[in-house]
PDB file of C-alpha atoms in Angstrom:
ATOM      1  CA  MET A   1      18.084   3.664   0.749  1.00  0.00           C
ATOM      2  CA  ASP A   2      19.829   6.839   0.172  1.00  0.00           C
ATOM      3  CA  TYR A   3      17.673   9.415   0.079  1.00  0.00           C
ATOM      4  CA  ASP A   4      19.590  12.418  -0.884  1.00  0.00           C
ATOM      5  CA  ARG A   5      22.927  11.010  -2.170  1.00  0.00           C
ATOM      6  CA  ASP A   6      25.540  11.192   0.446  1.00  0.00           C
ATOM      7  CA  GLY A   7      26.576   8.149  -0.265  1.00  0.00           C
ATOM      8  CA  ARG A   8      24.289   7.039   4.171  1.00  0.00           C
ATOM      9  CA  LEU A   9      21.766   4.721   3.631  1.00  0.00           C
ATOM     10  CA  ASP A  10      19.242   5.931   5.614  1.00  0.00           C
ATOM     11  CA  VAL A  11      16.019   4.262   7.129  1.00  0.00           C
ATOM     12  CA  PHE A  12      11.706   5.478   6.725  1.00  0.00           C
ATOM     13  CA  VAL A  13       9.576   4.197   8.405  1.00  0.00           C
ATOM     14  CA  ALA A  14       6.108   3.037   7.423  1.00  0.00           C
ATOM     15  CA  ASN A  15       3.040   3.988   9.736  1.00  0.00           C
ATOM     16  CA  TYR A  16      -0.283   3.785   8.903  1.00  0.00           C
ATOM     17  CA  ALA A  17      -1.944   4.577  12.232  1.00  0.00           C
ATOM     18  CA  SER A  18       1.025   7.679  12.996  1.00  0.00           C
ATOM     19  CA  PRO A  19       3.321   9.582  10.962  1.00  0.00           C
ATOM     20  CA  ASN A  20       5.619   8.416   9.137  1.00  0.00           C
ATOM     21  CA  VAL A  21       9.923   8.254  10.711  1.00  0.00           C
ATOM     22  CA  LEU A  22      12.592   9.473   7.847  1.00  0.00           C
ATOM     23  CA  LEU A  23      15.613   9.262   9.171  1.00  0.00           C
ATOM     24  CA  HIS A  24      18.373  10.749   8.285  1.00  0.00           C
ATOM     25  CA  ASN A  25      21.661   9.371   9.012  1.00  0.00           C
ATOM     26  CA  ALA A  26      24.610  11.827   9.935  1.00  0.00           C
ATOM     27  CA  GLY A  27      27.480   9.357   9.194  1.00  0.00           C
ATOM     28  CA  ASP A  28      28.626   8.901  12.684  1.00  0.00           C
ATOM     29  CA  GLY A  29      26.219   6.567  13.938  1.00  0.00           C
ATOM     30  CA  THR A  30      23.826   8.165  14.825  1.00  0.00           C
ATOM     31  CA  PHE A  31      20.214   9.392  13.055  1.00  0.00           C
ATOM     32  CA  GLU A  32      17.412  12.060  12.489  1.00  0.00           C
ATOM     33  CA  ASP A  33      14.073  11.980  11.912  1.00  0.00           C
ATOM     34  CA  ARG A  34      12.755  14.887   9.151  1.00  0.00           C
ATOM     35  CA  ALA A  35      10.332  13.660   7.218  1.00  0.00           C
ATOM     36  CA  GLU A  36       8.346  16.669   8.603  1.00  0.00           C
ATOM     37  CA  ALA A  37      10.698  18.328   6.717  1.00  0.00           C
ATOM     38  CA  ALA A  38      11.183  15.723   3.559  1.00  0.00           C
ATOM     39  CA  GLY A  39       7.274  16.446   3.777  1.00  0.00           C
ATOM     40  CA  LEU A  40       6.768  12.611   4.266  1.00  0.00           C
ATOM     41  CA  ALA A  41       5.452  12.281   7.763  1.00  0.00           C
ATOM     42  CA  ARG A  42       1.810  12.472   6.177  1.00  0.00           C
ATOM     43  CA  PRO A  43      -0.342  10.097   4.942  1.00  0.00           C
ATOM     44  CA  GLY A  44       0.602   7.799   7.296  1.00  0.00           C
ATOM     45  CA  ALA A  45       1.427   4.759   5.193  1.00  0.00           C
ATOM     46  CA  LEU A  46       1.087   0.988   5.136  1.00  0.00           C
ATOM     47  CA  ARG A  47       3.821   0.043   1.935  1.00  0.00           C
ATOM     48  CA  ALA A  48       6.134   2.214   0.929  1.00  0.00           C
ATOM     49  CA  VAL A  49       8.290   1.705  -2.259  1.00  0.00           C
ATOM     50  CA  TRP A  50      11.322   3.781  -3.046  1.00  0.00           C
ATOM     51  CA  THR A  51      12.096   3.852  -6.927  1.00  0.00           C
ATOM     52  CA  ASP A  52      13.498   6.230  -9.638  1.00  0.00           C
ATOM     53  CA  TYR A  53      10.292   6.367 -11.465  1.00  0.00           C
ATOM     54  CA  ASP A  54      11.802   8.798 -13.668  1.00  0.00           C
ATOM     55  CA  HIS A  55      15.484   7.815 -14.487  1.00  0.00           C
ATOM     56  CA  ASP A  56      16.805  10.747 -12.317  1.00  0.00           C
ATOM     57  CA  GLY A  57      18.738   9.984 -10.193  1.00  0.00           C
ATOM     58  CA  TRP A  58      17.264  10.591  -7.293  1.00  0.00           C
ATOM     59  CA  PRO A  59      14.954   7.396  -5.617  1.00  0.00           C
ATOM     60  CA  ASP A  60      11.086   8.446  -5.059  1.00  0.00           C
ATOM     61  CA  VAL A  61       8.728   7.058  -2.263  1.00  0.00           C
ATOM     62  CA  LEU A  62       5.626   5.564  -3.441  1.00  0.00           C
ATOM     63  CA  PHE A  63       2.696   5.276  -0.929  1.00  0.00           C
ATOM     64  CA  ALA A  64      -0.062   2.182  -1.963  1.00  0.00           C
ATOM     65  CA  SER A  65      -1.864   2.541   1.410  1.00  0.00           C
ATOM     66  CA  THR A  66      -2.754   5.671   2.824  1.00  0.00           C
ATOM     67  CA  PRO A  67      -5.554   6.817   4.642  1.00  0.00           C
ATOM     68  CA  ALA A  68      -6.745   9.722   1.674  1.00  0.00           C
ATOM     69  CA  GLY A  69      -5.502   6.515  -1.357  1.00  0.00           C
ATOM     70  CA  ILE A  70      -2.634   6.483  -3.181  1.00  0.00           C
ATOM     71  CA  ARG A  71       0.313   8.980  -3.364  1.00  0.00           C
ATOM     72  CA  LEU A  72       3.756   8.818  -5.279  1.00  0.00           C
ATOM     73  CA  LEU A  73       5.801  11.390  -3.436  1.00  0.00           C
ATOM     74  CA  HIS A  74       8.777  12.946  -6.594  1.00  0.00           C
ATOM     75  CA  ASN A  75      12.488  13.737  -5.508  1.00  0.00           C
ATOM     76  CA  GLU A  76      13.555  17.744  -5.884  1.00  0.00           C
ATOM     77  CA  GLY A  77      16.912  16.657  -4.914  1.00  0.00           C
ATOM     78  CA  ASP A  78      17.322  19.371  -2.148  1.00  0.00           C
ATOM     79  CA  GLY A  79      15.539  17.574   0.438  1.00  0.00           C
ATOM     80  CA  ARG A  80      11.233  17.466   0.296  1.00  0.00           C
ATOM     81  CA  PHE A  81       9.358  15.463  -1.958  1.00  0.00           C
ATOM     82  CA  ARG A  82       6.723  16.758  -3.873  1.00  0.00           C
ATOM     83  CA  ASP A  83       2.907  15.352  -4.417  1.00  0.00           C
ATOM     84  CA  ALA A  84       3.234  13.726  -8.373  1.00  0.00           C
ATOM     85  CA  THR A  85      -0.152  11.962  -8.555  1.00  0.00           C
ATOM     86  CA  ASP A  86      -1.627  13.124 -10.056  1.00  0.00           C
ATOM     87  CA  GLU A  87       0.747  14.947 -12.584  1.00  0.00           C
ATOM     88  CA  VAL A  88       2.098  11.109 -13.325  1.00  0.00           C
ATOM     89  CA  GLY A  89      -1.296   9.869 -14.356  1.00  0.00           C
ATOM     90  CA  LEU A  90      -1.723   7.465 -11.364  1.00  0.00           C
ATOM     91  CA  PRO A  91      -5.442   7.236  -9.231  1.00  0.00           C
ATOM     92  CA  ARG A  92      -5.629   8.414  -5.657  1.00  0.00           C
ATOM     93  CA  TRP A  93      -8.256   5.951  -5.000  1.00  0.00           C
ATOM     94  CA  PRO A  94      -8.676   3.154  -4.154  1.00  0.00           C
ATOM     95  CA  PRO A  95      -6.035   2.418  -2.660  1.00  0.00           C
ATOM     96  CA  ALA A  96      -3.571  -0.874  -2.581  1.00  0.00           C
ATOM     97  CA  GLU A  97      -2.029  -3.077  -0.322  1.00  0.00           C
ATOM     98  CA  GLY A  98       0.467  -4.420  -1.994  1.00  0.00           C
ATOM     99  CA  ALA A  99       3.170  -2.434  -5.294  1.00  0.00           C
ATOM    100  CA  ALA A 100       5.926  -2.589  -6.839  1.00  0.00           C
ATOM    101  CA  PHE A 101       8.057  -1.421  -9.500  1.00  0.00           C
ATOM    102  CA  GLY A 102       9.922  -3.468 -12.267  1.00  0.00           C
ATOM    103  CA  ASP A 103      10.361  -3.203 -16.583  1.00  0.00           C
ATOM    104  CA  VAL A 104       7.265  -6.232 -17.229  1.00  0.00           C
ATOM    105  CA  ASP A 105       7.482  -4.637 -20.896  1.00  0.00           C
ATOM    106  CA  GLY A 106      12.100  -4.919 -22.073  1.00  0.00           C
ATOM    107  CA  ASP A 107      11.192  -0.788 -22.622  1.00  0.00           C
ATOM    108  CA  GLY A 108      13.583   0.298 -19.957  1.00  0.00           C
ATOM    109  CA  ASP A 109      11.533   2.253 -17.660  1.00  0.00           C
ATOM    110  CA  LEU A 110       9.728   0.883 -14.726  1.00  0.00           C
ATOM    111  CA  ASP A 111       6.216  -0.024 -14.338  1.00  0.00           C
ATOM    112  CA  LEU A 112       4.245  -0.409 -11.459  1.00  0.00           C
ATOM    113  CA  VAL A 113       1.659  -2.671 -10.065  1.00  0.00           C
ATOM    114  CA  LEU A 114      -0.758  -2.478  -7.897  1.00  0.00           C
ATOM    115  CA  ALA A 115      -2.254  -5.202  -5.854  1.00  0.00           C
ATOM    116  CA  ALA A 116      -5.755  -4.581  -4.750  1.00  0.00           C
ATOM    117  CA  GLY A 117      -7.175  -5.394  -0.556  1.00  0.00           C
ATOM    118  CA  ARG A 118      -7.507  -2.724   0.924  1.00  0.00           C
ATOM    119  CA  ASP A 119     -10.011  -1.293  -1.418  1.00  0.00           C
ATOM    120  CA  PHE A 120     -13.173  -1.505   1.496  1.00  0.00           C
ATOM    121  CA  PRO A 121     -16.429  -0.676   1.577  1.00  0.00           C
ATOM    122  CA  ASP A 122     -15.995  -0.867   5.332  1.00  0.00           C
ATOM    123  CA  SER A 123     -12.878  -1.683   7.845  1.00  0.00           C
ATOM    124  CA  PHE A 124     -12.411  -0.672  11.907  1.00  0.00           C
ATOM    125  CA  THR A 125      -8.598  -0.641  12.907  1.00  0.00           C
ATOM    126  CA  LEU A 126      -7.853   0.085  16.608  1.00  0.00           C
ATOM    127  CA  ARG A 127      -4.367  -0.361  16.996  1.00  0.00           C
ATOM    128  CA  ALA A 128      -1.707   1.379  19.303  1.00  0.00           C
ATOM    129  CA  GLY A 129      -4.767   4.120  20.223  1.00  0.00           C
ATOM    130  CA  SER A 130      -5.612   5.645  17.197  1.00  0.00           C
ATOM    131  CA  LEU A 131      -7.917   4.338  14.544  1.00  0.00           C
ATOM    132  CA  VAL A 132      -8.405   3.622  11.031  1.00  0.00           C
ATOM    133  CA  PHE A 133     -11.413   2.729   9.140  1.00  0.00           C
ATOM    134  CA  ALA A 134     -13.504   3.230   6.322  1.00  0.00           C
ATOM    135  CA  VAL A 135     -17.073   3.328   5.958  1.00  0.00           C
ATOM    136  CA  PRO A 136     -19.625   3.897   3.058  1.00  0.00           C
ATOM    137  CA  GLY A 137     -22.298   6.829   2.870  1.00  0.00           C
ATOM    138  CA  ARG A 138     -25.857   7.150   3.147  1.00  0.00           C
ATOM    139  CA  LYS A 139     -25.750   4.188   6.136  1.00  0.00           C
ATOM    140  CA  GLY A 140     -26.422   6.677   8.531  1.00  0.00           C
ATOM    141  CA  ILE A 141     -22.715   5.093  10.420  1.00  0.00           C
ATOM    142  CA  VAL A 142     -21.913   6.565  13.581  1.00  0.00           C
ATOM    143  CA  ILE A 143     -18.450   5.727  14.694  1.00  0.00           C
ATOM    144  CA  ARG A 144     -17.917   5.778  18.981  1.00  0.00           C
ATOM    145  CA  VAL A 145     -14.309   6.329  20.488  1.00  0.00           C
ATOM    146  CA  GLU A 146     -13.222   6.098  24.762  1.00  0.00           C
ATOM    147  CA  GLY A 147     -10.016   7.794  26.188  1.00  0.00           C
ATOM    148  CA  PRO A 148      -9.003  11.143  25.909  1.00  0.00           C
ATOM    149  CA  ASP A 149     -11.126  13.829  28.212  1.00  0.00           C
ATOM    150  CA  GLU A 150     -10.730  16.314  25.396  1.00  0.00           C
ATOM    151  CA  ALA A 151     -12.221  15.725  21.774  1.00  0.00           C
ATOM    152  CA  PRO A 152      -8.900  13.416  20.001  1.00  0.00           C
ATOM    153  CA  PRO A 153      -7.203  14.501  16.511  1.00  0.00           C
ATOM    154  CA  ALA A 154      -9.606  13.419  13.054  1.00  0.00           C
ATOM    155  CA  ALA A 155      -8.225  13.253   9.502  1.00  0.00           C
ATOM    156  CA  LEU A 156     -11.153  12.788   7.034  1.00  0.00           C
ATOM    157  CA  TYR A 157     -10.325  11.414   4.029  1.00  0.00           C
ATOM    158  CA  ASP A 158     -14.043  11.768   0.896  1.00  0.00           C
ATOM    159  CA  GLU A 159     -12.839   9.254  -0.556  1.00  0.00           C
ATOM    160  CA  GLY A 160      -9.739  10.080  -1.255  1.00  0.00           C
ATOM    161  CA  VAL A 161      -9.935  13.878  -0.403  1.00  0.00           C
ATOM    162  CA  GLN A 162      -9.243  14.860   2.591  1.00  0.00           C
ATOM    163  CA  LEU A 163     -12.411  17.361   4.267  1.00  0.00           C
ATOM    164  CA  THR A 164     -11.709  21.012   5.006  1.00  0.00           C
ATOM    165  CA  ASP A 165     -15.631  21.614   6.968  1.00  0.00           C
ATOM    166  CA  ALA A 166     -14.726  17.139   8.177  1.00  0.00           C
ATOM    167  CA  PRO A 167     -18.067  16.423  10.765  1.00  0.00           C
ATOM    168  CA  ALA A 168     -16.746  17.495  13.936  1.00  0.00           C
ATOM    169  CA  LEU A 169     -16.690  14.627  17.057  1.00  0.00           C
ATOM    170  CA  ALA A 170     -19.582  14.975  19.816  1.00  0.00           C
ATOM    171  CA  ALA A 171     -19.229  14.635  23.332  1.00  0.00           C
ATOM    172  CA  GLU A 172     -21.887  11.504  24.029  1.00  0.00           C
ATOM    173  CA  GLY A 173     -21.721   9.356  26.776  1.00  0.00           C
ATOM    174  CA  ARG A 174     -18.191   7.966  28.079  1.00  0.00           C
ATOM    175  CA  GLY A 175     -15.836   9.312  24.780  1.00  0.00           C
ATOM    176  CA  TRP A 176     -16.809  11.136  21.295  1.00  0.00           C
ATOM    177  CA  ALA A 177     -18.776  10.206  18.293  1.00  0.00           C
ATOM    178  CA  LEU A 178     -18.822  10.826  14.767  1.00  0.00           C
ATOM    179  CA  ARG A 179     -21.868  10.493  12.612  1.00  0.00           C
ATOM    180  CA  TRP A 180     -21.721   9.897   8.574  1.00  0.00           C
ATOM    181  CA  ASN A 181     -24.390   9.786   6.542  1.00  0.00           C
ATOM    182  CA  GLY A 182     -22.396  12.201   3.454  1.00  0.00           C
ATOM    183  CA  PRO A 183     -22.796  10.796   0.032  1.00  0.00           C
ATOM    184  CA  GLY A 184     -18.664   9.332  -0.802  1.00  0.00           C
ATOM    185  CA  ARG A 185     -17.300   6.582   1.757  1.00  0.00           C
ATOM    186  CA  LEU A 186     -15.141   8.436   4.496  1.00  0.00           C
ATOM    187  CA  VAL A 187     -11.591   7.021   5.455  1.00  0.00           C
ATOM    188  CA  GLY A 188     -10.204   8.594   8.467  1.00  0.00           C
ATOM    189  CA  LEU A 189      -8.329   8.139  11.562  1.00  0.00           C
ATOM    190  CA  ILE A 190      -9.065   9.094  14.865  1.00  0.00           C
ATOM    191  CA  GLY A 191      -6.198   9.262  16.685  1.00  0.00           C
ATOM    192  CA  PRO A 192      -3.407   8.647  18.925  1.00  0.00           C
ATOM    193  CA  GLY A 193      -4.760   8.194  22.893  1.00  0.00           C
ATOM    194  CA  LEU A 194      -7.463   5.869  22.499  1.00  0.00           C
ATOM    195  CA  THR A 195      -9.357   3.258  24.687  1.00  0.00           C
ATOM    196  CA  ALA A 196     -11.247   1.257  22.749  1.00  0.00           C
ATOM    197  CA  ALA A 197     -13.819   2.127  19.278  1.00  0.00           C
ATOM    198  CA  SER A 198     -17.052   0.672  18.410  1.00  0.00           C
ATOM    199  CA  LEU A 199     -18.934   0.646  14.980  1.00  0.00           C
ATOM    200  CA  ASP A 200     -23.122   1.220  14.619  1.00  0.00           C
ATOM    201  CA  GLY A 201     -24.422   0.760  10.699  1.00  0.00           C
ATOM    202  CA  ALA A 202     -21.987  -1.253   8.791  1.00  0.00           C
ATOM    203  CA  ARG A 203     -20.355  -4.512   8.927  1.00  0.00           C
ATOM    204  CA  PRO A 204     -16.324  -5.096   7.989  1.00  0.00           C
ATOM    205  CA  TRP A 205     -16.443  -6.911   4.885  1.00  0.00           C
ATOM    206  CA  ARG A 206     -13.802  -6.512   2.386  1.00  0.00           C
ATOM    207  CA  ALA A 207     -14.374  -6.930  -1.168  1.00  0.00           C
ATOM    208  CA  ARG A 208     -12.140  -8.992  -4.096  1.00  0.00           C
ATOM    209  CA  GLN A 209     -10.596  -6.016  -6.285  1.00  0.00           C
ATOM    210  CA  PRO A 210      -8.650  -6.118  -9.929  1.00  0.00           C
ATOM    211  CA  HIS A 211      -5.130  -5.993  -9.739  1.00  0.00           C
ATOM    212  CA  ARG A 212      -3.540  -4.026 -11.973  1.00  0.00           C
ATOM    213  CA  LEU A 213      -1.052  -2.712 -14.279  1.00  0.00           C
ATOM    214  CA  TYR A 214       0.568   0.920 -15.364  1.00  0.00           C
ATOM    215  CA  LEU A 215       3.223   0.935 -17.592  1.00  0.00           C
ATOM    216  CA  ASN A 216       5.526   3.970 -17.509  1.00  0.00           C
ATOM    217  CA  ARG A 217       4.965   5.615 -21.524  1.00  0.00           C
ATOM    218  CA  GLY A 218       8.670   6.385 -20.488  1.00  0.00           C
ATOM    219  CA  ASP A 219       8.208  10.745 -20.145  1.00  0.00           C
ATOM    220  CA  GLY A 220       8.228  10.122 -16.222  1.00  0.00           C
ATOM    221  CA  THR A 221       3.819   9.724 -16.806  1.00  0.00           C
ATOM    222  CA  PHE A 222       1.893   6.373 -16.830  1.00  0.00           C
ATOM    223  CA  VAL A 223      -1.172   5.134 -17.991  1.00  0.00           C
ATOM    224  CA  GLU A 224      -2.690   1.820 -16.889  1.00  0.00           C
ATOM    225  CA  ALA A 225      -3.165  -1.051 -18.491  1.00  0.00           C
ATOM    226  CA  VAL A 226      -6.647  -2.558 -19.100  1.00  0.00           C
ATOM    227  CA  GLY A 227      -7.189  -5.429 -19.072  1.00  0.00           C
ATOM    228  CA  ALA A 228      -3.228  -6.389 -18.389  1.00  0.00           C
ATOM    229  CA  LEU A 229      -3.783  -8.560 -15.098  1.00  0.00           C
ATOM    230  CA  PRO A 230      -7.320 -10.776 -15.407  1.00  0.00           C
ATOM    231  CA  GLU A 231      -7.964 -12.567 -12.109  1.00  0.00           C
ATOM    232  CA  ARG A 232      -9.294  -9.747  -9.116  1.00  0.00           C
ATOM    233  CA  GLY A 233      -8.335 -10.889  -4.630  1.00  0.00           C
ATOM    234  CA  ASN A 234      -7.737  -9.313  -1.844  1.00  0.00           C
ATOM    235  CA  GLY A 235      -4.270  -9.265  -2.435  1.00  0.00           C
ATOM    236  CA  GLN A 236      -1.617  -8.095  -0.351  1.00  0.00           C
ATOM    237  CA  ALA A 237       1.734  -7.747  -1.098  1.00  0.00           C
ATOM    238  CA  VAL A 238       3.437  -8.609  -4.855  1.00  0.00           C
ATOM    239  CA  ALA A 239       6.488  -9.777  -6.043  1.00  0.00           C
ATOM    240  CA  LEU A 240       8.482  -9.373  -9.758  1.00  0.00           C
ATOM    241  CA  ALA A 241      11.331 -12.359 -10.692  1.00  0.00           C
ATOM    242  CA  ASP A 242      11.388 -14.237 -14.026  1.00  0.00           C
ATOM    243  CA  VAL A 243      10.031 -17.774 -12.356  1.00  0.00           C
ATOM    244  CA  ASP A 244      10.499 -19.258 -16.418  1.00  0.00           C
ATOM    245  CA  ASN A 245      13.494 -18.426 -17.451  1.00  0.00           C
ATOM    246  CA  ASP A 246      12.235 -17.001 -20.485  1.00  0.00           C
ATOM    247  CA  GLY A 247      14.130 -13.400 -20.018  1.00  0.00           C
ATOM    248  CA  ASP A 248      11.013 -11.242 -18.803  1.00  0.00           C
ATOM    249  CA  LEU A 249       9.465 -10.663 -15.076  1.00  0.00           C
ATOM    250  CA  ASP A 250       6.659 -12.572 -13.878  1.00  0.00           C
ATOM    251  CA  LEU A 251       4.526 -11.161 -11.228  1.00  0.00           C
ATOM    252  CA  TYR A 252       3.537 -13.110  -8.188  1.00  0.00           C
ATOM    253  CA  VAL A 253       0.537 -12.172  -5.165  1.00  0.00           C
ATOM    254  CA  VAL A 254       0.100 -12.517  -2.040  1.00  0.00           C
ATOM    255  CA  GLN A 255      -3.963 -13.501  -1.428  1.00  0.00           C
ATOM    256  CA  SER A 256      -6.112 -12.749   1.424  1.00  0.00           C
ATOM    257  CA  GLY A 257      -4.510 -11.540   4.651  1.00  0.00           C
ATOM    258  CA  VAL A 258      -7.720 -11.303   6.025  1.00  0.00           C
ATOM    259  CA  GLU A 259      -9.868 -14.108   8.676  1.00  0.00           C
ATOM    260  CA  GLY A 260     -13.072 -15.671   6.198  1.00  0.00           C
ATOM    261  CA  ALA A 261     -12.058 -14.558   3.485  1.00  0.00           C
ATOM    262  CA  ASP A 262      -8.479 -17.611   2.145  1.00  0.00           C
ATOM    263  CA  GLU A 263      -7.982 -17.174  -1.389  1.00  0.00           C
ATOM    264  CA  PRO A 264      -4.986 -19.157  -3.065  1.00  0.00           C
ATOM    265  CA  ASP A 265      -2.909 -17.016  -4.049  1.00  0.00           C
ATOM    266  CA  LEU A 266      -2.126 -15.575  -7.981  1.00  0.00           C
ATOM    267  CA  LEU A 267       0.865 -16.251 -10.175  1.00  0.00           C
ATOM    268  CA  TYR A 268       1.443 -14.224 -13.400  1.00  0.00           C
ATOM    269  CA  LEU A 269       4.084 -15.610 -16.622  1.00  0.00           C
ATOM    270  CA  ASN A 270       4.450 -12.337 -18.499  1.00  0.00           C
ATOM    271  CA  ASP A 271       4.600 -13.051 -22.341  1.00  0.00           C
ATOM    272  CA  GLY A 272       7.792 -10.399 -22.347  1.00  0.00           C
ATOM    273  CA  HIS A 273       5.304  -7.277 -23.581  1.00  0.00           C
ATOM    274  CA  GLY A 274       3.474  -6.559 -20.250  1.00  0.00           C
ATOM    275  CA  ARG A 275       0.821  -9.444 -20.557  1.00  0.00           C
ATOM    276  CA  PHE A 276       0.477 -11.390 -18.181  1.00  0.00           C
ATOM    277  CA  SER A 277      -1.743 -14.939 -18.429  1.00  0.00           C
ATOM    278  CA  THR A 278      -1.901 -16.835 -14.504  1.00  0.00           C
ATOM    279  CA  THR A 279      -0.654 -20.452 -13.711  1.00  0.00           C
ATOM    280  CA  ALA A 280      -3.010 -23.713 -12.732  1.00  0.00           C
ATOM    281  CA  GLY A 281      -2.916 -25.536  -9.716  1.00  0.00           C
ATOM    282  CA  MET A 282      -1.803 -22.483  -7.071  1.00  0.00           C
ATOM    283  CA  PRO A 283      -2.707 -24.431  -3.315  1.00  0.00           C
ATOM    284  CA  PRO A 284      -5.275 -22.230  -1.705  1.00  0.00           C
ATOM    285  CA  THR A 285      -3.246 -19.824   0.445  1.00  0.00           C
ATOM    286  CA  GLU A 286      -3.922 -20.387   4.634  1.00  0.00           C
ATOM    287  CA  GLY A 287      -3.042 -17.977   7.499  1.00  0.00           C
ATOM    288  CA  ARG A 288      -2.585 -14.358   6.477  1.00  0.00           C
ATOM    289  CA  GLY A 289       0.251 -13.440   4.729  1.00  0.00           C
ATOM    290  CA  CYS A 290       1.225 -10.390   3.651  1.00  0.00           C
ATOM    291  CA  GLY A 291       4.740 -10.470   2.312  1.00  0.00           C
ATOM    292  CA  ALA A 292       6.612 -12.346  -0.505  1.00  0.00           C
ATOM    293  CA  HIS A 293      10.003 -12.667  -1.862  1.00  0.00           C
ATOM    294  CA  PHE A 294      11.801 -14.694  -4.489  1.00  0.00           C
ATOM    295  CA  ALA A 295      15.251 -15.889  -3.858  1.00  0.00           C
ATOM    296  CA  ASP A 296      16.936 -19.152  -4.973  1.00  0.00           C
ATOM    297  CA  PHE A 297      16.796 -20.964  -2.059  1.00  0.00           C
ATOM    298  CA  ASP A 298      19.477 -24.307  -1.870  1.00  0.00           C
ATOM    299  CA  GLY A 299      21.380 -22.776  -4.873  1.00  0.00           C
ATOM    300  CA  GLY A 300      19.971 -24.818  -7.668  1.00  0.00           C
ATOM    301  CA  GLU A 301      19.464 -24.140 -11.473  1.00  0.00           C
ATOM    302  CA  GLN A 302      15.879 -23.892 -10.961  1.00  0.00           C
ATOM    303  CA  PRO A 303      14.325 -21.372 -10.880  1.00  0.00           C
ATOM    304  CA  ALA A 304      13.564 -18.502  -8.364  1.00  0.00           C
ATOM    305  CA  ARG A 305      10.810 -20.666  -5.464  1.00  0.00           C
ATOM    306  CA  ALA A 306       9.120 -18.440  -3.266  1.00  0.00           C
ATOM    307  CA  ARG A 307       8.498 -17.752   0.142  1.00  0.00           C
ATOM    308  CA  ARG A 308       5.815 -16.002   2.013  1.00  0.00           C
ATOM    309  CA  LEU A 309       5.061 -14.610   4.879  1.00  0.00           C
ATOM    310  CA  ASP A 310       2.563 -15.077   6.618  1.00  0.00           C
ATOM    311  CA  ARG A 311       1.632 -12.654   9.892  1.00  0.00           C
ATOM    312  CA  SER A 312      -0.238 -14.999  11.541  1.00  0.00           C
ATOM    313  CA  ARG A 313       2.135 -17.719  11.473  1.00  0.00           C
ATOM    314  CA  GLY A 314       4.363 -14.893  12.502  1.00  0.00           C
ATOM    315  CA  GLY A 315       7.359 -16.832  10.376  1.00  0.00           C
ATOM    316  CA  TRP A 316       7.894 -17.598   7.217  1.00  0.00           C
ATOM    317  CA  SER A 317       6.273 -20.672   6.008  1.00  0.00           C
ATOM    318  CA  PRO A 318       7.140 -23.648   4.331  1.00  0.00           C
ATOM    319  CA  PRO A 319       8.446 -22.649   0.854  1.00  0.00           C
ATOM    320  CA  GLU A 320       6.884 -24.355  -2.105  1.00  0.00           C
ATOM    321  CA  PRO A 321       8.125 -24.634  -5.734  1.00  0.00           C
ATOM    322  CA  LEU A 322       6.754 -22.537  -8.226  1.00  0.00           C
ATOM    323  CA  PRO A 323       5.062 -24.555 -12.243  1.00  0.00           C
TER     324      PRO A 323
END
């Protein structure tokens, strides 16, 4: 990705539990982190997808899953990015685990597919000294953390809107406690520096949410194609390719990704106008898939086949021919 169009490839690292990193290529084998100056350091993202959605020649970036929901950052062409989520018509909530841009309706504009997966009613993950969580309202939730001698920093969001008068962490026992009984769902990041965390008042679980398609109007804005993707699921990633060689982009959705919630992956076939139908017979998913790519790995003349990245096995699962 060459975000500043200087002819040198740069590197972007998405960090959900800490600031993102944008490594600018100096051209002499060295890189400099310019994420803060570019406006891309926060909020930390689990998925980042680069594209030129408005055809202005500058690569933009979509953060599909952050503690603050979805963010589409427009490249201003001067090394800085601007949050354009609202003006282009994309929702900030719920976030999505997987995202991909592609022209699914054949009009020459890049459309957006979002795989539901991080719309946790309740979630709780301590990783690398930082806690990422989502908890419901009106449940008397108590989050307790241990580690730092002083109250750790916290970024808190109510339904995707950052709280300016957020509840404070109070000293309690060997650590700190955050209490939430507000009306909305609280999503946040606490840390770094944590050594332990616990949750009282809610049990983490994962909801099955609809996958979504947003069509590009051609003027830099999007409109949701309601019902275009008929199935719900726990999507983790999406990949677009013409699997049946009919000239349009089809869609593969990697499902599950959490223990005890295995579901079959979904293959959607495109009718050429951005309307999709699922194929039957996809095998149940085993393990915790987190990505998929299409490639003609056997050099034949058959449609592309999918390989599925399985993080529980630490590598590629065996490829299988798509129907």
